Coordinates of N, CA and C and ligand atoms in Angstrom, one line a residue:
M183 N 3.4 23.7 10.2 CA 2.8 23.3 8.9 C 2.5 21.8 8.9
A184 N 1.3 21.5 8.4 CA 1.0 20.1 8.3 C 1.9 19.4 7.3
R185 N 2.3 18.2 7.6 CA 3.1 17.4 6.6 C 2.2 16.9 5.5
V186 N 2.7 16.8 4.3 CA 2.0 16.4 3.1 C 2.2 14.9 2.9
A187 N 1.0 14.2 2.8 CA 1.0 12.7 2.7 C 0.3 12.3 1.4
L188 N 0.9 11.4 0.6 CA 0.2 10.9 -0.6 C 0.0 9.3 -0.4
V189 N -1.3 8.9 -0.6 CA -1.6 7.5 -0.5 C -2.0 7.0 -1.8
T190 N -1.3 6.0 -2.4 CA -1.8 5.5 -3.7 C -2.9 4.4 -3.4
G191 N -3.9 4.4 -4.3 CA -5.1 3.6 -4.0 C -5.7 4.0 -2.7
G192 N -5.7 5.4 -2.6 CA -6.1 5.9 -1.3 C -7.6 6.3 -1.2
T193 N -8.4 5.8 -2.1 CA -9.8 6.3 -2.1 C -10.8 5.2 -1.6
R194 N -10.3 4.0 -1.5 CA -11.2 3.0 -0.9 C -10.4 1.9 -0.3
G195 N -11.1 0.9 0.4 CA -10.4 -0.2 1.0 C -9.4 0.3 2.1
I196 N -8.3 -0.4 2.2 CA -7.3 -0.1 3.2 C -6.7 1.3 2.9
G197 N -6.5 1.6 1.7 CA -5.9 3.0 1.4 C -6.9 4.1 1.8
G198 N -8.2 3.8 1.6 CA -9.2 4.8 2.0 C -9.1 5.1 3.5
A199 N -9.0 4.0 4.3 CA -8.9 4.1 5.7 C -7.6 4.8 6.1
I200 N -6.5 4.6 5.4 CA -5.2 5.2 5.7 C -5.3 6.7 5.4
S201 N -5.9 7.1 4.3 CA -6.1 8.5 3.9 C -6.9 9.2 5.0
R202 N -8.0 8.6 5.4 CA -8.8 9.2 6.4 C -8.1 9.4 7.8
A203 N -7.4 8.3 8.1 CA -6.6 8.4 9.4 C -5.5 9.4 9.4
L204 N -4.8 9.6 8.3 CA -3.8 10.6 8.1 C -4.4 12.0 8.3
K205 N -5.5 12.1 7.6 CA -6.2 13.5 7.7 C -6.6 13.7 9.2
A206 N -7.2 12.8 9.8 CA -7.6 12.9 11.2 C -6.4 13.2 12.1
A207 N -5.2 12.7 11.7 CA -4.0 13.0 12.5 C -3.3 14.3 12.2
G208 N -3.9 15.1 11.2 CA -3.4 16.4 10.9 C -2.6 16.5 9.7
Y209 N -2.5 15.5 8.9 CA -1.7 15.6 7.7 C -2.5 16.2 6.6
N210 N -1.8 16.8 5.6 CA -2.4 17.4 4.4 C -2.3 16.2 3.4
V211 N -3.5 15.6 3.1 CA -3.5 14.3 2.4 C -3.9 14.4 1.0
A212 N -3.3 13.7 0.1 CA -3.8 13.5 -1.3 C -4.0 12.0 -1.5
A213 N -5.0 11.6 -2.2 CA -5.2 10.2 -2.5 C -5.3 9.9 -4.0
S214 N -4.6 8.9 -4.5 CA -4.6 8.6 -5.9 C -5.5 7.3 -6.1
Y215 N -5.9 7.1 -7.3 CA -6.7 5.9 -7.7 C -6.5 5.6 -9.1
A216 N -7.1 4.5 -9.6 CA -6.8 4.0 -10.9 C -7.9 4.4 -11.9
G217 N -9.1 4.1 -11.6 CA -10.2 4.3 -12.6 C -11.6 4.3 -12.0
N218 N -11.8 4.0 -10.7 CA -13.1 3.9 -10.1 C -13.5 5.3 -9.7
D219 N -14.0 6.1 -10.7 CA -14.4 7.5 -10.5 C -15.5 7.6 -9.4
A220 N -16.4 6.7 -9.5 CA -17.6 6.8 -8.5 C -17.1 6.7 -7.1
A221 N -16.2 5.7 -6.8 CA -15.7 5.6 -5.4 C -14.9 6.8 -5.1
A222 N -14.1 7.3 -6.0 CA -13.2 8.4 -5.7 C -14.0 9.7 -5.4
E223 N -15.0 9.9 -6.2 CA -15.9 11.1 -6.0 C -16.6 11.1 -4.7
K224 N -17.1 9.9 -4.3 CA -17.8 9.7 -3.1 C -16.8 9.9 -1.9
F225 N -15.6 9.4 -2.0 CA -14.6 9.6 -1.0 C -14.2 11.0 -0.8
K226 N -14.1 11.7 -2.0 CA -13.7 13.1 -1.9 C -14.8 14.0 -1.3
A227 N -16.1 13.6 -1.6 CA -17.2 14.4 -1.0 C -17.3 14.1 0.5
E228 N -17.0 12.9 0.9 CA -17.1 12.6 2.4 C -16.0 13.2 3.2
T229 N -14.7 13.2 2.6 CA -13.6 13.6 3.3 C -13.0 14.9 3.1
G230 N -13.3 15.5 1.9 CA -12.6 16.7 1.4 C -11.2 16.5 1.0
I231 N -10.7 15.3 0.9 CA -9.4 14.9 0.5 C -9.3 15.0 -1.0
P232 N -8.4 15.7 -1.6 CA -8.3 15.8 -3.1 C -7.9 14.4 -3.7
V233 N -8.4 14.1 -4.8 CA -8.1 12.8 -5.4 C -7.5 13.0 -6.8
Y234 N -6.7 12.1 -7.2 CA -5.9 12.2 -8.5 C -5.9 10.8 -9.1
K235 N -6.2 10.8 -10.4 CA -6.3 9.5 -11.2 C -5.0 9.3 -12.0
W236 N -4.3 8.2 -11.7 CA -3.2 7.8 -12.7 C -2.9 6.3 -12.4
D237 N -2.2 5.7 -13.3 CA -1.9 4.3 -13.2 C -0.5 4.2 -12.6
V238 N -0.5 3.6 -11.4 CA 0.8 3.4 -10.7 C 1.8 2.5 -11.5
A239 N 1.3 1.8 -12.5 CA 2.2 0.9 -13.2 C 3.0 1.7 -14.3
S240 N 2.7 3.0 -14.5 CA 3.3 3.8 -15.5 C 4.3 4.8 -14.8
F241 N 5.5 4.7 -15.1 CA 6.5 5.7 -14.5 C 6.1 7.1 -14.9
D242 N 5.8 7.4 -16.1 CA 5.6 8.7 -16.6 C 4.3 9.3 -15.9
A243 N 3.3 8.4 -15.8 CA 2.0 8.8 -15.1 C 2.3 9.2 -13.7
C244 N 3.1 8.4 -13.0 CA 3.4 8.6 -11.6 C 4.2 10.0 -11.5
A245 N 5.2 10.2 -12.3 CA 6.0 11.4 -12.3 C 5.1 12.6 -12.5
G246 N 4.2 12.5 -13.5 CA 3.3 13.6 -13.7 C 2.3 13.8 -12.6
G247 N 1.8 12.7 -12.0 CA 0.8 12.8 -10.9 C 1.4 13.5 -9.7
I248 N 2.6 13.0 -9.4 CA 3.3 13.5 -8.2 C 3.6 15.1 -8.4
K249 N 4.0 15.4 -9.6 CA 4.2 16.9 -9.9 C 3.0 17.7 -9.6
Q250 N 1.9 17.1 -10.0 CA 0.6 17.9 -9.8 C 0.3 17.9 -8.3
V251 N 0.4 16.8 -7.6 CA 0.1 16.8 -6.1 C 1.1 17.8 -5.5
E252 N 2.3 17.8 -5.8 CA 3.3 18.8 -5.2 C 3.0 20.2 -5.5
A253 N 2.5 20.5 -6.7 CA 2.1 21.8 -7.1 C 0.9 22.3 -6.3
D254 N 0.0 21.3 -6.0 CA -1.2 21.7 -5.2 C -1.0 21.7 -3.7
L255 N -0.2 20.8 -3.2 CA -0.1 20.7 -1.7 C 1.3 21.0 -1.1
G256 N 2.3 20.9 -2.0 CA 3.7 21.0 -1.5 C 4.4 19.7 -1.5
P257 N 5.7 19.7 -1.2 CA 6.5 18.5 -1.3 C 5.9 17.3 -0.5
I258 N 6.0 16.2 -1.1 CA 5.5 15.0 -0.4 C 6.5 14.5 0.6
E259 N 6.0 14.4 1.9 CA 6.9 14.0 3.0 C 6.6 12.6 3.5
V260 N 5.3 12.2 3.3 CA 4.9 10.8 3.6 C 4.3 10.2 2.4
L261 N 4.9 9.1 2.0 CA 4.4 8.3 0.8 C 3.9 7.0 1.2
V262 N 2.7 6.6 1.0 CA 2.2 5.3 1.3 C 1.9 4.6 0.0
N263 N 2.7 3.6 -0.3 CA 2.5 2.8 -1.5 C 1.6 1.7 -1.2
N264 N 0.3 2.0 -1.4 CA -0.7 1.0 -1.0 C -1.4 0.3 -2.2
A265 N -1.5 1.0 -3.4 CA -2.3 0.5 -4.5 C -1.8 -1.0 -4.9
G266 N -2.8 -1.8 -5.1 CA -2.4 -3.2 -5.4 C -3.6 -3.9 -6.1
I267 N -3.3 -5.0 -6.8 CA -4.4 -5.8 -7.4 C -4.0 -7.3 -7.2
T268 N -4.9 -8.2 -7.4 CA -4.7 -9.6 -7.6 C -5.2 -10.1 -8.9
K269 N -4.5 -11.0 -9.5 CA -5.0 -11.7 -10.7 C -4.6 -13.2 -10.5
D270 N -5.4 -13.9 -9.7 CA -5.0 -15.2 -9.3 C -5.2 -16.3 -10.3
G271 N -4.4 -17.4 -10.1 CA -4.5 -18.5 -11.0 C -3.3 -19.4 -10.7
A272 N -3.5 -20.7 -10.9 CA -2.4 -21.7 -10.8 C -1.3 -21.3 -11.7
F273 N -0.1 -21.4 -11.3 CA 1.0 -20.9 -12.1 C 1.1 -21.6 -13.5
H274 N 0.8 -22.9 -13.5 CA 0.9 -23.7 -14.8 C -0.2 -23.2 -15.8
K275 N -1.1 -22.4 -15.3 CA -2.1 -21.8 -16.3 C -2.0 -20.3 -16.3
M276 N -1.1 -19.7 -15.6 CA -1.0 -18.3 -15.5 C -0.5 -17.7 -16.9
T277 N -1.2 -16.6 -17.3 CA -0.8 -15.9 -18.5 C 0.3 -14.9 -18.2
L278 N 1.0 -14.5 -19.2 CA 2.0 -13.4 -19.1 C 1.3 -12.1 -18.6
E279 N 0.0 -11.9 -19.1 CA -0.7 -10.7 -18.7 C -1.0 -10.7 -17.2
Q280 N -1.4 -11.9 -16.7 CA -1.7 -12.0 -15.2 C -0.4 -11.7 -14.4
W281 N 0.7 -12.2 -14.9 CA 2.0 -12.0 -14.2 C 2.4 -10.6 -14.3
S282 N 2.4 -10.0 -15.5 CA 3.0 -8.7 -15.6 C 2.1 -7.6 -14.9
A283 N 0.8 -7.8 -15.0 CA -0.1 -6.7 -14.4 C 0.2 -6.7 -12.9
V284 N 0.3 -7.9 -12.3 CA 0.4 -7.9 -10.8 C 1.8 -7.5 -10.4
I285 N 2.8 -7.9 -11.2 CA 4.2 -7.4 -10.8 C 4.3 -5.9 -11.0
N286 N 3.8 -5.4 -12.1 CA 3.9 -3.9 -12.4 C 3.1 -3.1 -11.4
I287 N 1.9 -3.5 -11.0 CA 1.1 -2.7 -10.2 C 1.5 -2.8 -8.7
N288 N 1.9 -4.0 -8.3 CA 2.2 -4.2 -6.9 C 3.7 -4.0 -6.5
L289 N 4.6 -4.2 -7.5 CA 6.0 -4.0 -7.3 C 6.6 -2.8 -8.1
G290 N 6.4 -2.9 -9.4 CA 6.9 -1.8 -10.3 C 6.5 -0.4 -9.7
S291 N 5.3 -0.3 -9.2 CA 4.8 1.0 -8.6 C 5.7 1.5 -7.6
L292 N 6.4 0.7 -6.8 CA 7.2 1.2 -5.8 C 8.4 2.0 -6.3
F293 N 8.9 1.5 -7.5 CA 9.9 2.3 -8.2 C 9.3 3.5 -8.8
N294 N 8.2 3.4 -9.5 CA 7.6 4.5 -10.2 C 7.2 5.6 -9.2
M295 N 6.7 5.3 -8.1 CA 6.2 6.3 -7.1 C 7.3 6.9 -6.2
T296 N 8.3 6.0 -5.9 CA 9.3 6.4 -4.9 C 10.4 7.2 -5.6
R297 N 10.8 6.8 -6.8 CA 11.9 7.4 -7.5 C 11.7 8.9 -7.6
P298 N 10.5 9.4 -8.0 CA 10.3 10.8 -8.2 C 10.3 11.6 -6.9
V299 N 10.1 11.0 -5.7 CA 10.0 11.8 -4.5 C 11.3 11.6 -3.6
I300 N 12.1 10.6 -3.9 CA 13.2 10.4 -3.0 C 14.3 11.5 -2.9
E301 N 14.5 12.1 -4.1 CA 15.6 13.1 -4.1 C 15.2 14.3 -3.3
G302 N 13.9 14.7 -3.4 CA 13.4 15.8 -2.6 C 13.4 15.5 -1.1
M303 N 13.1 14.2 -0.7 CA 13.1 13.8 0.7 C 14.6 13.9 1.2
R304 N 15.5 13.4 0.4 CA 16.9 13.4 0.8 C 17.4 14.8 1.0
A305 N 17.0 15.7 0.1 CA 17.5 17.1 0.2 C 16.9 17.8 1.4
R306 N 15.6 17.4 1.8 CA 15.0 18.0 2.9 C 15.3 17.3 4.2
K307 N 16.0 16.1 4.1 CA 16.4 15.3 5.3 C 15.2 14.8 6.1
F308 N 14.1 14.6 5.4 CA 13.0 13.9 6.1 C 12.1 13.2 5.1
G309 N 11.7 12.0 5.4 CA 10.7 11.3 4.6 C 10.2 10.0 5.3
R310 N 9.0 9.7 5.0 CA 8.4 8.4 5.5 C 7.8 7.7 4.3
I311 N 8.4 6.5 4.1 CA 7.9 5.7 3.0 C 7.3 4.4 3.6
I312 N 6.1 4.1 3.4 CA 5.4 3.0 4.0 C 4.8 2.1 2.8
N313 N 5.3 0.9 2.7 CA 4.9 0.0 1.6 C 3.9 -1.0 2.1
I314 N 2.7 -1.1 1.5 CA 1.8 -2.1 1.9 C 2.0 -3.4 1.1
S315 N 2.7 -4.3 1.8 CA 3.0 -5.6 1.2 C 1.8 -6.6 1.6
S316 N 2.1 -7.8 2.0 CA 1.1 -8.8 2.3 C 1.6 -10.0 3.0
I317 N 0.8 -10.6 3.8 CA 1.2 -11.9 4.4 C 1.6 -12.9 3.4
N318 N 1.0 -12.8 2.2 CA 1.3 -13.7 1.1 C 2.6 -13.5 0.5
G319 N 3.2 -12.4 0.7 CA 4.6 -12.1 0.3 C 5.6 -12.7 1.3
Q320 N 5.1 -12.9 2.5 CA 5.9 -13.5 3.5 C 5.9 -15.0 3.5
K321 N 4.8 -15.6 3.2 CA 4.7 -17.1 3.3 C 4.3 -17.8 2.0
G322 N 4.0 -17.0 0.9 CA 3.5 -17.7 -0.3 C 2.1 -18.1 -0.2
Q323 N 1.4 -18.1 -1.3 CA 0.0 -18.5 -1.3 C -0.4 -19.2 -2.6
F324 N -1.0 -20.3 -2.4 CA -1.5 -21.1 -3.5 C -2.3 -20.2 -4.5
G325 N -2.0 -20.3 -5.8 CA -2.7 -19.5 -6.8 C -2.3 -18.1 -6.9
Q326 N -1.2 -17.8 -6.2 CA -0.8 -16.4 -6.2 C 0.8 -16.3 -6.3
V327 N 1.3 -17.0 -7.3 CA 2.8 -16.9 -7.5 C 3.1 -15.5 -7.9
N328 N 2.3 -14.9 -8.8 CA 2.6 -13.5 -9.2 C 2.5 -12.5 -8.0
Y329 N 1.4 -12.6 -7.2 CA 1.2 -11.7 -6.1 C 2.2 -11.9 -5.0
S330 N 2.5 -13.2 -4.7 CA 3.5 -13.5 -3.6 C 4.8 -13.0 -4.0
A331 N 5.2 -13.1 -5.3 CA 6.5 -12.6 -5.8 C 6.6 -11.1 -5.7
A332 N 5.5 -10.5 -6.1 CA 5.5 -9.0 -6.1 C 5.6 -8.5 -4.6
K333 N 4.8 -9.1 -3.7 CA 4.7 -8.6 -2.3 C 6.0 -8.9 -1.6
A334 N 6.7 -10.1 -1.9 CA 8.0 -10.4 -1.3 C 9.0 -9.3 -1.9
G335 N 8.9 -9.0 -3.1 CA 9.7 -7.9 -3.7 C 9.6 -6.6 -3.0
D336 N 8.3 -6.3 -2.6 CA 8.1 -5.0 -1.8 C 8.9 -5.0 -0.5
I337 N 9.1 -6.2 0.1 CA 9.8 -6.3 1.4 C 11.3 -6.1 1.1
G338 N 11.8 -6.7 0.0 CA 13.3 -6.5 -0.3 C 13.5 -5.0 -0.7
F339 N 12.6 -4.4 -1.4 CA 12.7 -3.0 -1.8 C 12.8 -2.2 -0.5
T340 N 11.9 -2.5 0.4 CA 11.9 -1.7 1.7 C 13.2 -1.8 2.4
K341 N 13.7 -3.0 2.5 CA 15.0 -3.2 3.3 C 16.2 -2.5 2.7
A342 N 16.3 -2.6 1.4 CA 17.4 -2.0 0.7 C 17.3 -0.5 0.7
L343 N 16.1 0.0 0.4 CA 15.9 1.5 0.4 C 16.1 2.1 1.7
A344 N 15.7 1.4 2.8 CA 15.9 1.9 4.1 C 17.4 2.1 4.4
L345 N 18.2 1.1 4.0 CA 19.7 1.2 4.2 C 20.3 2.4 3.5
E346 N 19.9 2.6 2.3 CA 20.4 3.7 1.5 C 20.1 5.1 2.0
N347 N 18.9 5.2 2.7 CA 18.5 6.5 3.1 C 18.4 6.8 4.6
A348 N 19.0 5.8 5.4 CA 18.9 6.0 6.8 C 19.6 7.2 7.3
K349 N 20.6 7.6 6.6 CA 21.4 8.8 7.1 C 20.7 10.1 6.7
N350 N 19.6 10.0 5.9 CA 19.0 11.2 5.4 C 17.6 11.5 6.0
G351 N 17.4 11.0 7.2 CA 16.1 11.3 7.9 C 14.9 10.6 7.3
I352 N 15.2 9.6 6.4 CA 14.1 8.9 5.7 C 13.9 7.5 6.2
T353 N 12.7 7.1 6.7 CA 12.5 5.8 7.0 C 11.7 5.1 6.0
V354 N 11.9 3.8 5.8 CA 11.2 3.0 4.8 C 10.8 1.7 5.5
N355 N 9.5 1.5 5.6 CA 9.0 0.3 6.3 C 7.9 -0.4 5.5
A356 N 7.7 -1.7 5.8 CA 6.6 -2.4 5.1 C 5.6 -2.9 6.1
I357 N 4.4 -2.9 5.7 CA 3.3 -3.5 6.5 C 2.7 -4.7 5.8
C358 N 2.6 -5.8 6.4 CA 2.1 -7.0 5.8 C 0.7 -7.4 6.4
P359 N -0.3 -6.9 5.8 CA -1.7 -7.3 6.3 C -2.0 -8.7 6.1
G360 N -2.7 -9.3 7.0 CA -3.4 -10.6 6.7 C -4.7 -10.3 5.9
Y361 N -5.7 -11.1 6.2 CA -7.0 -10.9 5.5 C -7.7 -9.7 6.1
I362 N -7.9 -8.7 5.3 CA -8.6 -7.5 5.7 C -9.9 -7.4 5.0
N363 N -10.9 -6.9 5.7 CA -12.3 -6.8 5.1 C -12.4 -5.7 4.1
T364 N -12.0 -5.9 2.9 CA -12.2 -4.9 1.8 C -12.8 -5.6 0.6
E365 N -13.0 -4.9 -0.5 CA -13.6 -5.5 -1.7 C -12.7 -6.6 -2.2
M366 N -11.4 -6.4 -2.0 CA -10.4 -7.5 -2.5 C -10.7 -8.8 -1.9
V367 N -11.1 -8.8 -0.6 CA -11.4 -10.1 0.1 C -12.9 -10.4 0.0
Q368 N -13.7 -9.4 -0.1 CA -15.1 -9.6 -0.3 C -15.4 -10.3 -1.6
A369 N -14.4 -10.2 -2.6 CA -14.6 -11.0 -3.8 C -14.5 -12.5 -3.7
V370 N -13.9 -12.9 -2.5 CA -13.8 -14.3 -2.2 C -15.2 -14.8 -1.8
P371 N -15.7 -16.0 -2.3 CA -17.0 -16.5 -1.9 C -17.1 -16.7 -0.4
K372 N -18.3 -16.3 0.1 CA -18.5 -16.3 1.6 C -18.2 -17.6 2.2
D373 N -18.6 -18.7 1.6 CA -18.3 -20.0 2.3 C -16.9 -20.3 2.3
V374 N -16.1 -19.8 1.3 CA -14.6 -20.0 1.3 C -14.0 -19.2 2.5
I375 N -14.6 -18.0 2.7 CA -14.1 -17.2 3.8 C -14.3 -18.0 5.2
E376 N -15.6 -18.4 5.3 CA -16.0 -19.1 6.6 C -15.3 -20.4 6.8
K377 N -15.2 -21.2 5.8 CA -14.7 -22.6 5.9 C -13.2 -22.7 5.8
N378 N -12.6 -21.8 4.9 CA -11.2 -22.0 4.7 C -10.3 -20.9 5.3
I379 N -10.8 -19.7 5.3 CA -10.0 -18.6 5.7 C -10.1 -18.3 7.2
L380 N -11.3 -18.2 7.8 CA -11.4 -17.8 9.2 C -10.7 -18.9 10.1
P381 N -10.8 -20.1 9.8 CA -10.1 -21.1 10.7 C -8.6 -21.0 10.8
Q382 N -8.0 -20.2 9.8 CA -6.6 -20.0 9.8 C -6.2 -18.8 10.7
I383 N -7.2 -18.0 11.1 CA -6.9 -16.8 11.8 C -7.1 -16.9 13.3
P384 N -6.1 -16.9 14.1 CA -6.3 -17.2 15.6 C -7.3 -16.2 16.2
V385 N -7.4 -14.9 15.8 CA -8.4 -14.0 16.4 C -9.8 -14.3 15.9
T386 N -9.9 -15.2 14.9 CA -11.2 -15.7 14.4 C -12.1 -14.6 13.7
R387 N -11.4 -13.7 13.1 CA -12.2 -12.7 12.3 C -11.2 -12.1 11.3
L388 N -11.8 -11.4 10.2 CA -11.0 -10.6 9.3 C -10.5 -9.4 10.0
G389 N -9.4 -8.8 9.5 CA -9.0 -7.5 10.1 C -9.8 -6.4 9.4
E390 N -9.8 -5.2 10.0 CA -10.5 -4.1 9.4 C -9.5 -3.1 8.9
P391 N -9.8 -2.4 7.8 CA -8.9 -1.4 7.2 C -8.3 -0.4 8.3
D392 N -9.1 0.0 9.2 CA -8.6 0.9 10.3 C -7.5 0.3 11.1
E393 N -7.4 -1.0 11.1 CA -6.4 -1.7 11.9 C -5.0 -1.6 11.2
I394 N -5.1 -1.4 9.9 CA -3.8 -1.2 9.1 C -3.5 0.3 9.2
A395 N -4.5 1.1 9.1 CA -4.3 2.6 9.1 C -3.6 3.1 10.4
R396 N -3.9 2.4 11.5 CA -3.3 2.9 12.8 C -1.8 2.6 12.8
A397 N -1.4 1.6 12.1 CA 0.0 1.3 12.0 C 0.7 2.3 11.1
V398 N 0.0 2.7 10.1 CA 0.6 3.7 9.2 C 0.8 5.0 10.0
I399 N -0.1 5.4 10.8 CA 0.0 6.6 11.6 C 1.2 6.5 12.5
F400 N 1.4 5.3 13.1 CA 2.5 5.1 14.0 C 3.8 5.2 13.3
L401 N 3.9 4.6 12.1 CA 5.2 4.7 11.3 C 5.5 6.0 10.7
A402 N 4.4 6.8 10.4 CA 4.6 8.0 9.7 C 5.1 9.2 10.6
A403 N 4.9 8.9 11.9 CA 5.1 10.0 12.9 C 6.6 10.5 12.9
D404 N 6.8 11.8 13.2 CA 8.1 12.4 13.3 C 9.0 11.6 14.3
D405 N 8.4 11.1 15.4 CA 9.2 10.5 16.4 C 9.3 8.9 16.2
A406 N 9.0 8.5 14.9 CA 9.2 7.1 14.6 C 10.5 6.9 13.8
G407 N 11.5 7.9 13.9 CA 12.7 7.9 13.1 C 13.7 6.7 13.3
F408 N 13.5 6.0 14.4 CA 14.4 4.9 14.6 C 13.9 3.6 14.1
I409 N 12.6 3.6 13.5 CA 12.0 2.4 13.0 C 12.2 2.4 11.4
T410 N 13.1 1.7 10.9 CA 13.3 1.7 9.5 C 13.8 0.3 9.0
G411 N 13.4 -0.1 7.8 CA 13.7 -1.4 7.3 C 12.9 -2.5 7.9
S412 N 11.9 -2.2 8.6 CA 11.1 -3.2 9.3 C 9.9 -3.7 8.6
T413 N 9.5 -4.8 8.9 CA 8.3 -5.4 8.3 C 7.3 -5.7 9.4
L414 N 6.2 -5.0 9.4 CA 5.2 -5.2 10.5 C 4.0 -6.1 10.0
S415 N 3.9 -7.3 10.7 CA 2.9 -8.2 10.4 C 1.6 -7.8 11.1
I416 N 0.5 -7.7 10.4 CA -0.8 -7.4 11.1 C -1.8 -8.4 10.5
N417 N -1.9 -9.5 11.2 CA -2.7 -10.6 10.5 C -3.5 -11.5 11.5
G418 N -3.8 -10.9 12.7 CA -4.6 -11.7 13.6 C -3.9 -12.9 14.1
G419 N -2.6 -13.0 14.0 CA -1.8 -14.1 14.5 C -1.7 -15.2 13.5
Q420 N -2.1 -15.0 12.3 CA -2.1 -16.1 11.3 C -0.7 -16.5 10.9
Y421 N 0.2 -15.6 10.9 CA 1.6 -16.0 10.5 C 2.6 -15.1 11.2
Q422 N 3.5 -15.8 12.0 CA 4.3 -15.0 12.9 C 5.7 -14.9 12.2
A423 N 5.9 -13.9 11.4 CA 7.2 -13.7 10.7 C 8.2 -13.0 11.6
Ligands
NDP160 P1 -8.9 -2.6 -3.0 O1 -9.1 -3.4 -4.2 O2 -10.1 -2.4 -2.0 O3 -8.4 -1.1 -3.4 C1 -7.4 -1.0 -4.2 C2 -7.0 0.4 -4.5 O4 -5.8 0.5 -5.3 C3 -8.1 1.2 -5.2 O5 -8.1 2.6 -4.7 C4 -7.6 1.2 -6.6 O6 -8.1 2.3 -7.4 C5 -6.1 1.2 -6.5 N1 -5.4 0.7 -7.6 C6 -5.5 -0.5 -8.2 N2 -4.7 -0.6 -9.3 C7 -4.2 0.6 -9.4 C8 -3.3 1.2 -10.4 N3 -2.9 0.4 -11.5 N4 -3.0 2.5 -10.3 C9 -3.4 3.2 -9.3 N5 -4.2 2.7 -8.3 C10 -4.6 1.5 -8.4 O7 -7.7 -3.2 -2.2 P2 -7.3 -3.3 -0.7 O8 -7.7 -2.1 0.0 O9 -7.9 -4.6 -0.2 O10 -5.7 -3.5 -0.7 C11 -4.9 -2.4 -0.6 C12 -3.4 -2.9 -0.5 O11 -3.3 -3.9 0.6 C13 -3.0 -3.7 -1.8 O12 -1.6 -3.4 -2.0 C14 -3.2 -5.1 -1.4 O13 -2.4 -6.0 -2.1 C15 -2.8 -5.1 0.1 N6 -3.3 -6.2 0.9 C16 -4.7 -6.3 1.0 C17 -5.1 -7.4 1.8 C18 -6.6 -7.6 2.0 O14 -6.9 -8.6 2.7 N7 -7.5 -6.8 1.6 C19 -4.2 -8.3 2.5 C20 -2.9 -8.0 2.3 C21 -2.4 -7.0 1.5 P3 -9.6 2.2 -8.0 O15 -10.5 2.5 -6.8 O16 -9.7 3.3 -9.0 O17 -9.8 0.9 -8.6

């Protein structure tokens, strides 16, 4: 039987590539998203992967969404916590709304999504939880105190949860992408990418979403059971953590 995988923010960008790669690797995949119905419908039509809309910042919405996915596909065995946002600004001008939204969506979501699935994984003695953190959670980033704090929190969450569940056949790992060619990075002005960002990247280009997806496939595999609590940097050599 194909294992069931759920990817949050799985309809576009890095998450879209992860969903497609999991399907190609034989998983029974569900993808969640926040509100971009057009992108979700396009993705569903192209891939045949079912899509589900809920806000990962809401515990009740996550619990309800997960219940629906499990009713449709079966118990979730692979959870990819990928959904994320940025709301950048210098800290001395940052609003509580900018702080809270980024913390709740990038870090709170790991509790909201993982708590409802962990007991089932423990009972079944198998689980793969893969959290998409960021290079900016490893090194900090100007204008991103909120995002850096949330993404660093994702790494702490990963390490502690890995310890608690290591005996239960569950692995928990984090991936820290560098600059990846998605709408999140395409929102940065082109000249800033060329003049400021590319010179920081030793391989001299942005990463592609598929280059994150292939690491997810590696970590999700049944024979990856000895890899847990790890943080995998995928950043073109930009930061060697
Ligand atoms: P995109 O902005 O391209 O896609 C984000 C996805 O997350 C969308 O599917 C979006 O849904 C979903 N999403 C956003 N907010 C919520 C929410 N509240 N509830 C549910 N789903 C939500 O992002 P990327 O693909 O670039 O990033 C994916 C992950 O990788 C994020 O965690 C990001 O922080 C991380 N990352 C990205 C890097 C990059 O360079 N791109 C670098 C390092 C880390 P919808 O389509 O409905 O809006």
